Every structure is written in structure tokens, then in C-alpha cells.
mmCIF file of C-alpha atoms and ligand atoms in Angstrom:
data_model
loop_
_atom_site.group_PDB
_atom_site.id
_atom_site.type_symbol
_atom_site.label_atom_id
_atom_site.label_comp_id
_atom_site.label_asym_id
_atom_site.label_seq_id
_atom_site.Cartn_x
_atom_site.Cartn_y
_atom_site.Cartn_z
ATOM 1 C CA MET A 1 0.000 0.000 0.000
ATOM 2 C CA LYS A 2 1.228 3.490 -0.876
ATOM 3 C CA GLY A 3 1.677 6.118 1.814
ATOM 4 C CA LYS A 4 -0.447 9.230 1.968
ATOM 5 C CA ALA A 5 0.436 12.908 1.906
ATOM 6 C CA VAL A 6 -2.022 15.504 3.157
ATOM 7 C CA LEU A 7 -1.893 18.751 1.196
ATOM 8 C CA ALA A 8 -3.331 22.199 1.981
ATOM 9 C CA PHE A 9 -5.178 22.737 -1.306
ATOM 10 C CA SER A 10 -6.585 25.955 -2.757
ATOM 11 C CA GLY A 11 -7.242 24.706 -6.287
ATOM 12 C CA GLY A 12 -4.800 27.174 -7.867
ATOM 13 C CA LEU A 13 -1.772 26.522 -10.048
ATOM 14 C CA ASP A 14 0.736 25.957 -7.221
ATOM 15 C CA THR A 15 -1.243 23.433 -5.217
ATOM 16 C CA SER A 16 -2.440 21.632 -8.366
ATOM 17 C CA VAL A 17 1.162 21.161 -9.475
ATOM 18 C CA VAL A 18 2.004 19.890 -5.985
ATOM 19 C CA VAL A 19 -0.679 17.162 -6.215
ATOM 20 C CA LYS A 20 0.880 15.725 -9.389
ATOM 21 C CA TYR A 21 4.349 16.113 -7.993
ATOM 22 C CA LEU A 22 3.511 14.156 -4.826
ATOM 23 C CA GLN A 23 1.879 11.421 -6.891
ATOM 24 C CA GLU A 24 4.653 11.072 -9.444
ATOM 25 C CA LYS A 25 7.923 11.964 -7.780
ATOM 26 C CA HIS A 26 7.115 10.777 -4.276
ATOM 27 C CA ASN A 27 4.788 7.960 -5.280
ATOM 28 C CA LEU A 28 2.295 9.058 -2.612
ATOM 29 C CA ASP A 29 -1.477 9.027 -2.547
ATOM 30 C CA VAL A 30 -2.730 12.549 -2.027
ATOM 31 C CA VAL A 31 -5.429 13.717 0.372
ATOM 32 C CA THR A 32 -6.362 17.368 -0.184
ATOM 33 C CA VAL A 33 -7.737 19.734 2.453
ATOM 34 C CA THR A 34 -9.407 23.040 1.677
ATOM 35 C CA VAL A 35 -10.182 25.154 4.712
ATOM 36 C CA ASP A 36 -12.927 27.715 4.279
ATOM 37 C CA VAL A 37 -11.949 30.887 6.141
ATOM 38 C CA GLY A 38 -14.340 33.012 4.108
ATOM 39 C CA GLN A 39 -12.296 33.293 0.914
ATOM 40 C CA GLY A 40 -15.542 33.072 -1.036
ATOM 41 C CA ASP A 41 -14.359 30.305 -3.387
ATOM 42 C CA ASP A 42 -16.785 27.793 -4.836
ATOM 43 C CA GLN A 43 -15.963 24.783 -2.667
ATOM 44 C CA LYS A 44 -17.721 22.382 -5.052
ATOM 45 C CA LYS A 45 -15.483 23.498 -7.908
ATOM 46 C CA ILE A 46 -12.381 23.000 -5.780
ATOM 47 C CA ALA A 47 -13.522 19.489 -4.806
ATOM 48 C CA ALA A 48 -14.109 18.679 -8.500
ATOM 49 C CA LYS A 49 -10.618 19.954 -9.377
ATOM 50 C CA ALA A 50 -9.074 17.789 -6.683
ATOM 51 C CA LYS A 51 -10.950 14.739 -7.931
ATOM 52 C CA LYS A 52 -9.778 15.401 -11.479
ATOM 53 C CA LEU A 53 -6.192 15.491 -10.279
ATOM 54 C CA GLY A 54 -6.685 11.988 -8.926
ATOM 55 C CA VAL A 55 -6.602 12.608 -5.192
ATOM 56 C CA ILE A 56 -7.860 9.707 -3.095
ATOM 57 C CA LYS A 57 -9.862 11.944 -0.790
ATOM 58 C CA HIS A 58 -10.769 15.621 -0.517
ATOM 59 C CA TYR A 59 -11.833 17.424 2.630
ATOM 60 C CA ASN A 60 -13.635 20.719 2.646
ATOM 61 C CA LEU A 61 -13.725 22.156 6.154
ATOM 62 C CA ASP A 62 -15.831 25.162 7.042
ATOM 63 C CA ALA A 63 -13.676 26.868 9.689
ATOM 64 C CA ARG A 64 -15.151 30.359 9.385
ATOM 65 C CA ASP A 65 -16.664 30.484 12.854
ATOM 66 C CA GLU A 66 -13.466 29.181 14.440
ATOM 67 C CA PHE A 67 -11.469 31.659 12.380
ATOM 68 C CA VAL A 68 -13.447 34.602 13.690
ATOM 69 C CA LYS A 69 -13.657 33.473 17.326
ATOM 70 C CA ASN A 70 -10.152 32.084 17.815
ATOM 71 C CA PHE A 71 -8.084 34.193 15.445
ATOM 72 C CA ILE A 72 -9.843 37.434 14.444
ATOM 73 C CA PHE A 73 -11.229 38.241 17.907
ATOM 74 C CA PRO A 74 -7.828 37.875 19.625
ATOM 75 C CA ALA A 75 -6.416 40.142 16.883
ATOM 76 C CA ILE A 76 -9.040 42.785 17.673
ATOM 77 C CA LYS A 77 -8.233 42.582 21.383
ATOM 78 C CA ALA A 78 -4.567 43.121 20.447
ATOM 79 C CA ASN A 79 -5.404 45.989 18.018
ATOM 80 C CA ALA A 80 -3.195 43.908 15.747
ATOM 81 C CA LEU A 81 -1.503 45.891 12.983
ATOM 82 C CA TYR A 82 1.857 44.722 11.672
ATOM 83 C CA GLN A 83 4.128 47.718 11.080
ATOM 84 C CA LYS A 84 1.172 49.888 12.143
ATOM 85 C CA LYS A 85 -0.702 49.084 8.910
ATOM 86 C CA TYR A 86 -1.425 45.455 8.067
ATOM 87 C CA SER A 87 -4.295 43.800 9.941
ATOM 88 C CA LEU A 88 -2.916 40.287 9.313
ATOM 89 C CA ALA A 89 -5.707 38.579 7.340
ATOM 90 C CA THR A 90 -3.417 36.071 5.624
ATOM 91 C CA ALA A 91 -1.141 35.691 8.649
ATOM 92 C CA LEU A 92 -4.071 34.787 10.932
ATOM 93 C CA ALA A 93 -5.533 32.193 8.576
ATOM 94 C CA ARG A 94 -2.362 30.181 7.989
ATOM 95 C CA PRO A 95 -1.926 28.640 11.450
ATOM 96 C CA LEU A 96 -5.584 27.559 11.405
ATOM 97 C CA ILE A 97 -5.182 25.924 7.978
ATOM 98 C CA ALA A 98 -1.953 24.240 9.104
ATOM 99 C CA GLN A 99 -3.637 22.900 12.255
ATOM 100 C CA LYS A 100 -6.470 21.426 10.170
ATOM 101 C CA VAL A 101 -4.020 19.759 7.780
ATOM 102 C CA VAL A 102 -2.225 18.148 10.737
ATOM 103 C CA ASP A 103 -5.572 16.964 12.198
ATOM 104 C CA ILE A 104 -6.481 15.289 8.897
ATOM 105 C CA ALA A 105 -2.988 13.788 8.568
ATOM 106 C CA LYS A 106 -3.445 12.146 11.980
ATOM 107 C CA LYS A 107 -6.879 10.875 11.047
ATOM 108 C CA GLU A 108 -5.640 9.526 7.715
ATOM 109 C CA ASN A 109 -2.471 8.087 9.205
ATOM 110 C CA ALA A 110 -0.453 9.979 6.603
ATOM 111 C CA LYS A 111 3.284 9.833 5.995
ATOM 112 C CA ALA A 112 3.821 13.442 4.996
ATOM 113 C CA LEU A 113 2.361 16.945 5.054
ATOM 114 C CA ALA A 114 2.530 19.220 2.026
ATOM 115 C CA HIS A 115 1.895 22.812 0.956
ATOM 116 C CA GLY A 116 2.345 24.916 -2.153
ATOM 117 C CA CYS A 117 4.145 27.943 -0.692
ATOM 118 C CA THR A 118 7.082 29.583 -2.392
ATOM 119 C CA GLY A 119 10.370 30.274 -0.662
ATOM 120 C CA LYS A 120 9.970 34.041 -0.975
ATOM 121 C CA GLY A 121 6.888 34.590 1.116
ATOM 122 C CA ASN A 122 5.768 34.478 4.727
ATOM 123 C CA ASP A 123 3.297 31.653 4.355
ATOM 124 C CA GLN A 124 5.966 28.923 4.216
ATOM 125 C CA VAL A 125 7.116 30.103 7.650
ATOM 126 C CA ARG A 126 3.589 30.103 9.060
ATOM 127 C CA PHE A 127 2.767 26.659 7.646
ATOM 128 C CA ASP A 128 6.043 24.968 8.555
ATOM 129 C CA VAL A 129 6.297 26.346 12.073
ATOM 130 C CA THR A 130 2.665 25.570 12.957
ATOM 131 C CA MET A 131 2.820 22.099 11.422
ATOM 132 C CA ARG A 132 6.046 21.261 13.243
ATOM 133 C CA SER A 133 4.636 22.346 16.569
ATOM 134 C CA SER A 134 2.092 19.522 16.497
ATOM 135 C CA SER A 135 3.548 16.912 14.129
ATOM 136 C CA ASN A 136 6.847 15.197 13.371
ATOM 137 C CA LEU A 137 5.881 14.302 9.811
ATOM 138 C CA PRO A 138 8.110 15.545 6.993
ATOM 139 C CA ILE A 139 6.839 18.616 5.147
ATOM 140 C CA ILE A 140 7.035 18.546 1.375
ATOM 141 C CA ALA A 141 6.986 21.966 -0.299
ATOM 142 C CA PRO A 142 8.008 21.369 -3.935
ATOM 143 C CA ILE A 143 7.513 24.887 -5.273
ATOM 144 C CA ARG A 144 10.007 26.191 -2.740
ATOM 145 C CA ASP A 145 12.318 23.218 -2.503
ATOM 146 C CA LEU A 146 12.747 22.853 -6.286
ATOM 147 C CA ASN A 147 12.883 26.605 -6.789
ATOM 148 C CA LEU A 148 10.036 26.367 -9.341
ATOM 149 C CA THR A 149 9.115 29.451 -11.325
ATOM 150 C CA ARG A 150 5.673 30.141 -12.687
ATOM 151 C CA ASP A 151 6.786 29.311 -16.234
ATOM 152 C CA VAL A 152 8.156 25.932 -15.199
ATOM 153 C CA GLU A 153 4.942 25.276 -13.282
ATOM 154 C CA LEU A 154 2.821 26.159 -16.310
ATOM 155 C CA LYS A 155 4.817 23.758 -18.487
ATOM 156 C CA PHE A 156 4.505 21.029 -15.871
ATOM 157 C CA ALA A 157 0.765 21.699 -15.653
ATOM 158 C CA LYS A 158 0.361 21.464 -19.411
ATOM 159 C CA LYS A 159 2.314 18.191 -19.580
ATOM 160 C CA HIS A 160 0.068 16.692 -16.913
ATOM 161 C CA GLY A 161 -3.170 17.951 -18.352
ATOM 162 C CA ILE A 162 -3.849 20.284 -15.425
ATOM 163 C CA LYS A 163 -6.372 22.872 -16.558
ATOM 164 C CA ILE A 164 -5.366 26.366 -15.517
ATOM 165 C CA ASP A 165 -7.423 29.475 -16.010
ATOM 166 C CA THR A 166 -5.331 31.133 -18.718
ATOM 167 C CA THR A 167 -7.034 34.520 -18.559
ATOM 168 C CA ALA A 168 -4.076 36.661 -17.567
ATOM 169 C CA LYS A 169 -4.420 37.407 -13.863
ATOM 170 C CA LYS A 170 -3.515 40.983 -13.098
ATOM 171 C CA PHE A 171 -2.719 40.411 -9.438
ATOM 172 C CA SER A 172 -2.000 37.728 -6.900
ATOM 173 C CA ILE A 173 -4.855 37.658 -4.416
ATOM 174 C CA ASP A 174 -5.372 36.081 -1.038
ATOM 175 C CA GLN A 175 -8.591 36.755 0.794
ATOM 176 C CA ASN A 176 -10.649 35.705 3.772
ATOM 177 C CA LEU A 177 -13.204 37.264 6.124
ATOM 178 C CA TRP A 178 -10.625 39.608 7.650
ATOM 179 C CA GLY A 179 -9.274 41.090 4.434
ATOM 180 C CA ARG A 180 -8.157 40.897 0.845
ATOM 181 C CA ALA A 181 -4.444 41.071 -0.024
ATOM 182 C CA ILE A 182 -3.472 42.230 -3.497
ATOM 183 C CA GLU A 183 0.079 41.793 -4.756
ATOM 184 C CA GLY A 184 2.117 41.652 -7.917
ATOM 185 C CA GLY A 185 1.472 42.998 -11.410
ATOM 186 C CA THR A 186 1.660 46.776 -11.700
ATOM 187 C CA LEU A 187 1.724 47.045 -7.886
ATOM 188 C CA GLU A 188 5.359 45.935 -7.969
ATOM 189 C CA ASP A 189 6.179 49.495 -9.017
ATOM 190 C CA ALA A 190 6.033 51.010 -5.529
ATOM 191 C CA TYR A 191 5.439 54.525 -6.910
ATOM 192 C CA LYS A 192 2.514 53.589 -9.113
ATOM 193 C CA GLU A 193 -0.950 54.178 -7.682
ATOM 194 C CA PRO A 194 -3.030 51.000 -7.525
ATOM 195 C CA PRO A 195 -5.624 51.027 -10.325
ATOM 196 C CA ASP A 196 -9.281 51.152 -9.263
ATOM 197 C CA ASP A 197 -9.916 47.693 -10.658
ATOM 198 C CA ALA A 198 -7.579 46.207 -8.043
ATOM 199 C CA PHE A 199 -10.342 46.839 -5.511
ATOM 200 C CA ILE A 200 -13.429 44.727 -5.115
ATOM 201 C CA TRP A 201 -14.512 45.209 -1.511
ATOM 202 C CA VAL A 202 -13.912 48.932 -1.266
ATOM 203 C CA LYS A 203 -15.786 51.339 -3.486
ATOM 204 C CA THR A 204 -13.508 53.946 -5.073
ATOM 205 C CA LYS A 205 -15.965 55.827 -7.298
ATOM 206 C CA ASN A 206 -19.411 57.402 -6.885
ATOM 207 C CA LEU A 207 -19.258 57.276 -3.130
ATOM 208 C CA PRO A 208 -22.366 58.332 -1.164
ATOM 209 C CA ASP A 209 -22.695 62.097 -0.660
ATOM 210 C CA LYS A 210 -24.132 61.618 2.799
ATOM 211 C CA ALA A 211 -22.020 60.488 5.743
ATOM 212 C CA GLN A 212 -22.849 57.069 7.134
ATOM 213 C CA TYR A 213 -22.644 56.105 10.802
ATOM 214 C CA LEU A 214 -21.635 52.749 12.189
ATOM 215 C CA GLU A 215 -22.228 51.897 15.822
ATOM 216 C CA VAL A 216 -20.273 48.972 17.268
ATOM 217 C CA LYS A 217 -20.961 47.436 20.660
ATOM 218 C CA PHE A 218 -18.122 45.589 22.385
ATOM 219 C CA LYS A 219 -18.273 43.132 25.269
ATOM 220 C CA GLU A 220 -14.975 42.331 26.975
ATOM 221 C CA GLY A 221 -12.981 43.436 23.958
ATOM 222 C CA VAL A 222 -15.037 41.602 21.362
ATOM 223 C CA PRO A 223 -17.622 43.133 19.001
ATOM 224 C CA VAL A 224 -21.105 41.731 19.625
ATOM 225 C CA ALA A 225 -23.479 44.102 17.838
ATOM 226 C CA ALA A 226 -23.479 46.551 14.951
ATOM 227 C CA ASP A 227 -26.003 49.339 14.461
ATOM 228 C CA GLY A 228 -28.045 48.018 17.356
ATOM 229 C CA LYS A 229 -28.332 44.475 16.004
ATOM 230 C CA ASN A 230 -26.785 41.511 17.799
ATOM 231 C CA LEU A 231 -25.010 39.555 15.075
ATOM 232 C CA SER A 232 -23.151 36.273 14.947
ATOM 233 C CA PRO A 233 -19.366 36.687 14.699
ATOM 234 C CA ILE A 234 -19.308 35.869 10.963
ATOM 235 C CA ASP A 235 -22.342 38.053 10.151
ATOM 236 C CA LEU A 236 -20.897 40.971 12.088
ATOM 237 C CA ILE A 237 -17.620 40.962 10.157
ATOM 238 C CA GLU A 238 -19.447 40.572 6.836
ATOM 239 C CA TYR A 239 -21.898 43.359 7.690
ATOM 240 C CA ILE A 240 -19.106 45.831 8.484
ATOM 241 C CA ASN A 241 -17.034 44.801 5.453
ATOM 242 C CA LYS A 242 -19.997 45.614 3.247
ATOM 243 C CA LYS A 243 -21.120 48.817 4.904
ATOM 244 C CA ALA A 244 -17.671 50.386 5.379
ATOM 245 C CA GLY A 245 -16.473 49.151 1.981
ATOM 246 C CA SER A 246 -19.383 50.939 0.312
ATOM 247 C CA CYS A 247 -18.196 54.188 1.972
ATOM 248 C CA GLY A 248 -14.687 53.767 0.589
ATOM 249 C CA ILE A 249 -13.132 52.673 3.909
ATOM 250 C CA GLY A 250 -10.348 50.111 4.252
ATOM 251 C CA ILE A 251 -7.689 50.506 1.561
ATOM 252 C CA VAL A 252 -4.155 50.105 2.886
ATOM 253 C CA ASP A 253 -1.035 50.596 0.757
ATOM 254 C CA HIS A 254 2.351 50.122 2.383
ATOM 255 C CA ILE A 255 5.883 48.790 2.201
ATOM 256 C CA GLU A 256 6.116 45.670 4.320
ATOM 257 C CA ASP A 257 9.095 43.770 5.713
ATOM 258 C CA ARG A 258 8.677 40.073 5.035
ATOM 259 C CA VAL A 259 10.126 37.483 7.405
ATOM 260 C CA VAL A 260 12.728 36.458 4.805
ATOM 261 C CA GLY A 261 14.014 40.017 4.589
ATOM 262 C CA ILE A 262 12.387 41.166 1.360
ATOM 263 C CA LYS A 263 10.656 44.544 1.390
ATOM 264 C CA SER A 264 7.427 44.274 -0.577
ATOM 265 C CA ARG A 265 4.706 46.646 -1.655
ATOM 266 C CA GLU A 266 1.418 45.378 -0.251
ATOM 267 C CA VAL A 267 -2.076 46.573 -0.928
ATOM 268 C CA TYR A 268 -5.046 45.482 1.181
ATOM 269 C CA GLU A 269 -8.784 45.910 1.413
ATOM 270 C CA THR A 270 -9.822 45.570 5.041
ATOM 271 C CA PRO A 271 -13.004 47.574 5.782
ATOM 272 C CA ALA A 272 -14.122 45.610 8.854
ATOM 273 C CA ALA A 273 -10.619 45.318 10.291
ATOM 274 C CA THR A 274 -9.979 49.048 9.848
ATOM 275 C CA CYS A 275 -13.252 49.996 11.578
ATOM 276 C CA LEU A 276 -13.070 47.442 14.362
ATOM 277 C CA ILE A 277 -9.467 48.125 15.336
ATOM 278 C CA GLU A 278 -10.098 51.879 15.269
ATOM 279 C CA ALA A 279 -13.221 51.490 17.417
ATOM 280 C CA HIS A 280 -11.690 48.970 19.806
ATOM 281 C CA SER A 281 -8.528 50.960 20.483
ATOM 282 C CA ASP A 282 -10.618 54.085 21.034
ATOM 283 C CA LEU A 283 -12.784 52.315 23.601
ATOM 284 C CA GLU A 284 -9.668 51.038 25.372
ATOM 285 C CA LYS A 285 -8.522 54.638 25.777
ATOM 286 C CA MET A 286 -11.702 55.363 27.668
ATOM 287 C CA VAL A 287 -11.588 52.444 30.078
ATOM 288 C CA LEU A 288 -7.924 51.566 30.657
ATOM 289 C CA THR A 289 -5.515 53.608 32.765
ATOM 290 C CA LYS A 290 -2.706 55.473 31.044
ATOM 291 C CA HIS A 291 -0.262 52.977 32.542
ATOM 292 C CA GLU A 292 -2.162 50.026 31.108
ATOM 293 C CA LEU A 293 -2.399 51.721 27.710
ATOM 294 C CA LYS A 294 1.298 52.517 27.511
ATOM 295 C CA PHE A 295 2.346 48.994 28.370
ATOM 296 C CA LYS A 296 -0.350 47.351 26.258
ATOM 297 C CA SER A 297 0.742 49.203 23.132
ATOM 298 C CA VAL A 298 4.127 47.466 23.472
ATOM 299 C CA VAL A 299 2.430 44.094 23.994
ATOM 300 C CA ASP A 300 0.095 44.709 21.043
ATOM 301 C CA SER A 301 2.889 45.444 18.626
ATOM 302 C CA GLU A 302 4.852 42.394 19.813
ATOM 303 C CA TRP A 303 1.709 40.250 19.358
ATOM 304 C CA ALA A 304 1.268 41.451 15.765
ATOM 305 C CA TRP A 305 4.942 40.870 15.041
ATOM 306 C CA LEU A 306 4.815 37.283 16.376
ATOM 307 C CA VAL A 307 1.700 36.443 14.393
ATOM 308 C CA TYR A 308 3.033 37.995 11.202
ATOM 309 C CA SER A 309 6.266 36.068 11.623
ATOM 310 C CA GLY A 310 4.606 32.657 11.858
ATOM 311 C CA LEU A 311 5.063 32.239 15.614
ATOM 312 C CA TRP A 312 1.375 31.735 16.476
ATOM 313 C CA GLU A 313 2.349 28.661 18.512
ATOM 314 C CA ASP A 314 5.188 30.285 20.458
ATOM 315 C CA PRO A 315 4.599 30.284 24.247
ATOM 316 C CA LEU A 316 5.235 34.034 24.252
ATOM 317 C CA LYS A 317 2.110 34.508 22.124
ATOM 318 C CA SER A 318 -0.078 32.755 24.673
ATOM 319 C CA ASP A 319 1.655 34.597 27.516
ATOM 320 C CA LEU A 320 0.788 37.871 25.799
ATOM 321 C CA ASP A 321 -2.780 36.618 25.227
ATOM 322 C CA MET A 322 -3.159 36.136 28.983
ATOM 323 C CA PHE A 323 -2.119 39.714 29.645
ATOM 324 C CA ILE A 324 -4.316 41.030 26.841
ATOM 325 C CA ASN A 325 -7.343 39.044 28.032
ATOM 326 C CA ALA A 326 -6.886 40.369 31.555
ATOM 327 C CA THR A 327 -7.029 43.935 30.222
ATOM 328 C CA GLN A 328 -10.191 43.278 28.210
ATOM 329 C CA LYS A 329 -12.525 42.654 31.189
ATOM 330 C CA ARG A 330 -13.513 46.339 31.170
ATOM 331 C CA VAL A 331 -13.426 46.888 27.412
ATOM 332 C CA SER A 332 -17.201 46.921 27.049
ATOM 333 C CA GLY A 333 -19.210 49.737 25.570
ATOM 334 C CA THR A 334 -20.292 51.331 22.326
ATOM 335 C CA VAL A 335 -18.321 53.295 19.758
ATOM 336 C CA LYS A 336 -19.823 55.464 17.024
ATOM 337 C CA LEU A 337 -17.905 55.811 13.751
ATOM 338 C CA LYS A 338 -18.543 58.292 10.967
ATOM 339 C CA MET A 339 -17.652 57.295 7.417
ATOM 340 C CA PHE A 340 -17.564 59.699 4.541
ATOM 341 C CA LYS A 341 -15.966 59.246 1.108
ATOM 342 C CA GLY A 342 -13.109 57.089 2.334
ATOM 343 C CA SER A 343 -12.459 58.835 5.619
ATOM 344 C CA LEU A 344 -13.149 57.280 8.981
ATOM 345 C CA ARG A 345 -13.468 58.968 12.334
ATOM 346 C CA VAL A 346 -14.615 57.964 15.796
ATOM 347 C CA VAL A 347 -17.231 60.525 16.798
ATOM 348 C CA GLY A 348 -18.533 59.048 20.039
ATOM 349 C CA ARG A 349 -17.926 56.411 22.671
ATOM 350 C CA ARG A 350 -19.540 55.327 25.942
ATOM 351 C CA SER A 351 -18.937 52.649 28.541
ATOM 352 C CA ASP A 352 -20.081 51.630 32.017
ATOM 353 C CA TYR A 353 -16.389 51.289 32.867
ATOM 354 C CA SER A 354 -15.432 54.716 31.602
ATOM 355 C CA LEU A 355 -12.609 56.486 33.419
ATOM 356 C CA TYR A 356 -13.515 59.680 31.625
ATOM 357 C CA SER A 357 -15.104 62.002 34.147
ATOM 358 C CA HIS A 358 -16.925 65.012 32.839
ATOM 359 C CA ASP A 359 -16.737 66.674 36.242
ATOM 360 C CA LEU A 360 -12.951 66.386 36.324
ATOM 361 C CA ALA A 361 -12.380 67.319 32.685
ATOM 362 C CA THR A 362 -14.818 70.160 32.192
ATOM 363 C CA TYR A 363 -13.630 73.727 31.595
ATOM 364 C CA GLY A 364 -17.094 74.858 32.583
ATOM 365 C CA SER A 365 -18.301 75.658 36.066
ATOM 366 C CA GLY A 366 -18.794 72.790 38.498
ATOM 367 C CA SER A 367 -15.402 71.230 37.958
ATOM 368 C CA VAL A 368 -14.326 69.100 40.911
ATOM 369 C CA PHE A 369 -10.643 69.262 39.894
ATOM 370 C CA ASP A 370 -8.746 71.479 42.345
ATOM 371 C CA GLN A 371 -6.322 73.399 40.106
ATOM 372 C CA THR A 372 -4.457 74.865 43.035
ATOM 373 C CA LEU A 373 -2.951 71.449 43.744
ATOM 374 C CA ALA A 374 -1.425 71.387 40.254
ATOM 375 C CA LYS A 375 1.337 73.883 40.992
ATOM 376 C CA GLY A 376 3.207 71.581 43.382
ATOM 377 C CA PHE A 377 2.584 68.545 41.208
ATOM 378 C CA VAL A 378 4.129 70.232 38.185
ATOM 379 C CA GLU A 379 7.158 71.311 40.166
ATOM 380 C CA PHE A 380 7.930 67.764 41.284
ATOM 381 C CA TRP A 381 7.030 66.275 37.902
ATOM 382 C CA GLY A 382 9.572 68.381 36.069
ATOM 383 C CA MET A 383 12.184 68.478 38.860
ATOM 384 C CA GLN A 384 14.758 66.140 37.355
ATOM 385 C CA SER A 385 14.481 67.619 33.864
ATOM 386 C CA THR A 386 14.920 71.108 35.281
ATOM 387 C CA GLU A 387 17.971 70.082 37.331
ATOM 388 C CA ALA A 388 19.555 68.274 34.390
ATOM 389 C CA ASN A 389 19.124 71.299 32.183
ATOM 390 C CA LYS A 390 20.659 73.594 34.790
ATOM 391 C CA LEU A 391 23.681 71.308 35.004
ATOM 392 C CA GLN A 392 24.071 71.173 31.246
ATOM 393 C CA LYS A 393 23.944 74.956 30.928
ATOM 394 C CA ARG A 394 26.669 75.280 33.598
ATOM 395 C CA GLY A 395 28.847 72.832 31.643
ATOM 396 C CA GLU A 396 28.433 74.814 28.426
ATOM 397 C CA LYS A 397 29.999 77.906 29.872
HETATM 398 N N1 LIG B 1 1.923 40.116 2.784
HETATM 399 C C1 LIG B 1 0.815 39.481 3.397
HETATM 400 C C2 LIG B 1 1.250 38.427 4.368
HETATM 401 O O1 LIG B 1 2.312 37.915 4.267
HETATM 402 C C3 LIG B 1 -0.207 38.978 2.407
HETATM 403 C C4 LIG B 1 0.214 37.970 1.445
HETATM 404 C C5 LIG B 1 -0.924 37.628 0.539
HETATM 405 N N2 LIG B 1 -0.620 36.750 -0.528
HETATM 406 C C6 LIG B 1 -0.963 36.978 -1.806
HETATM 407 N N3 LIG B 1 -0.704 36.058 -2.670
HETATM 408 N N4 LIG B 1 -1.540 38.071 -2.197
HETATM 409 O O2 LIG B 1 0.529 38.078 5.254
#
């Protein structure tokens, strides 16, 4: 009996080539796994493709709910933005897909794991590291390990009768519920503005002339309702993607440092992520102390860095999660966002745990803040700086 390899399968050129490669060069039976994280692909078509390639079994796993609850929600709590810009859609999905592939490999008693990542990107890191943390099986990644180029792959595909959509693809896309990543093509010129047709989720023309409001209710750091309606986690993300996207919100264009050292120009459409992280971090400012906020911003950026870099399974990530979860107990309340022709602004927030006190802050009458106490406070606060400056001036003479 032949051994089995379990492959993370998207139905595209890379993973189709990998199926044939595993069958022919490794003499393995192939089991394919497609994990639905909201990429919007026709799962029936992907299953048919896998069958045509001669796989012995195909799994289609709907992991959307798990993706939102166990990956997107922790990212919201961490206000997760890699290099202050990228909300990590692809980076969050990879460990989940890798975990599912390992689960199936155990169930199928497989001999190897496989993926179709190249050696230039971040996904190979995320897949390999997550797979290795729960399995000792070898990982076969032919596109990377044989240094295959697209042309070689196309030739290989033709030779093996693999049907590939030949309509020239303008961009390389990866998408799921949390965002759409657009790379390649004309975007590789970092000075060239992305053409409007790169965008599908975010409207770029004929935007509404009237501002739209979006109200998001959070409970312990997690969004639970939008515009007064309690929605399921998946519905909530989809609702905000649609509404904010139609107001032109959520385009991100930046230069990103990949794990392997390459700087790349990345363009994203992330309407829900942009709104939810903006709203969540604003609410935190209302309920957390300034000491908590200062320290948490360091933790948040470390969290995003770990997740981007494929270290979802590192103990440090779960240590940081424990801290972050402890801070979220009071992050409940409602935030009001205003969206107008591509601009986004928080225009209101309220919470039962608010540390904002009108009576302390007001410039009007009735303030309970005793200004006379401030004089002494300021003197002590600035004492060391003042002394240091005096000393420096003396030295300059
Ligand atoms: N740069 C992002 C990341 O590493 C997105 C990559 C998306 N891939 C793509 N083929 N467009 O997470």
C-alpha cells in the first residue's frame, strides 16, 4: 500500500502542481484539504478539481466560525496591525489551515504533510512552524524546494493535463473574512498608484454624498453588535465589510518587511478590520488607565509581530494573550464611527467602565478638579528635567 500525503489545497496553479508532484515523484497518494476561512471560493469546484487530479480523498472544512472566534477576535483585542498598517488577514488564517491539515494527517495516518508555498513569502514560515509544533511528519513543499518558477509550473501543468485558467491574472490575491491582499502585477512598481480595478470590496468611485454612521458594541474586547443588532461573529464581520467598503473605507497601501528580509509593496482591502481596530482601540482609551495603555501598546505590537512572523504557537504569544485578556474585562461599551468618502473617524464612545469624568475634565463651572494642587505637582514632575538642564547649561559655559 502506498503512503499518503495531506496537502493544503486551494485549487490554484501551485497546489495543483504539488498534487501531481507528490503522486509522481514521491509515489504518494494525495489527500487534499481546503479550509474555508471566508475566501468566497466555490468549494464544489475545488472538490471537482481535486478529484480530477486523482486525489484519493478531498476534505472541505468550514472553519469560518473558528477563524473569527479564535483568530480574528484575539487580533481585535490586540489591536493587531503589523508595522502599524497590516491587519494580518493572511497571517491569521495560515496557522488555522496548518492545524487542520495536521488533524487530517493524523486521522488519515499519513506519511507526509505538504503545501504549495514559495520560498519568498511568509506563508511557508507560518505553515512549517505551525505544522512542526504539532507533528513530526516531513513537510514537502516542492515549489520552494525545487525553486520552481511560474513558467516551469505552467509547463509542468500542461504536460500533466492540469487545466489552468489562462485569462491573464492581473494580481495575486489572497482573501478571507478579515481582508483581501493584493500583490504583484503593476503594484510591484512602488510609486505607481493601484488602479481602481484592483479593488473589489472597497468602493472607489461614486461614493455616497451623505455620511454614514456605524455603531459597534463591544463586550470584553469583542464586538457583539453593529447598528443596534446583535449579530453572529461571521455576520458581524461581513456586515461591516460591506457597509464600510461601500463608503470607501479600508484601503491600505504600504511597504512591508517580510520574514525572509524582502521589502514588498502590499495593498489590502480591510473595511471591517480598519473599523473594528479603530473602534476597539478608542474604547480602550476610555476604560484603561494610562499605565495600562502605555504597556499594552508594546504588547500589542509584539503580538502582531509574532503572528506575522509565523510564531502563532510560540509560548510568548499565549503569555501575551493572557495579559491582553486580563485587560479586556472592562473593554465593554459602544463606539460610534462616521464614514464619509473614504475617511473614517470615531465621533462618540460610551462605557459603564469609563474612566472619563466630565466633572474632572470640564472647563465649565462645576469642575471638581482642584487646580491649586497642580502647581506643586508640576514642580515635582519636572524636577529632574529642570535640574539636568541647569547642570548642562553650567557645563556649556
Ligand atoms: N503580505 C501578506 C502576508 O504575508 C499577504 C500575502 C498575501 N498573498 C498573496 N498572494 N496576495 O501576510
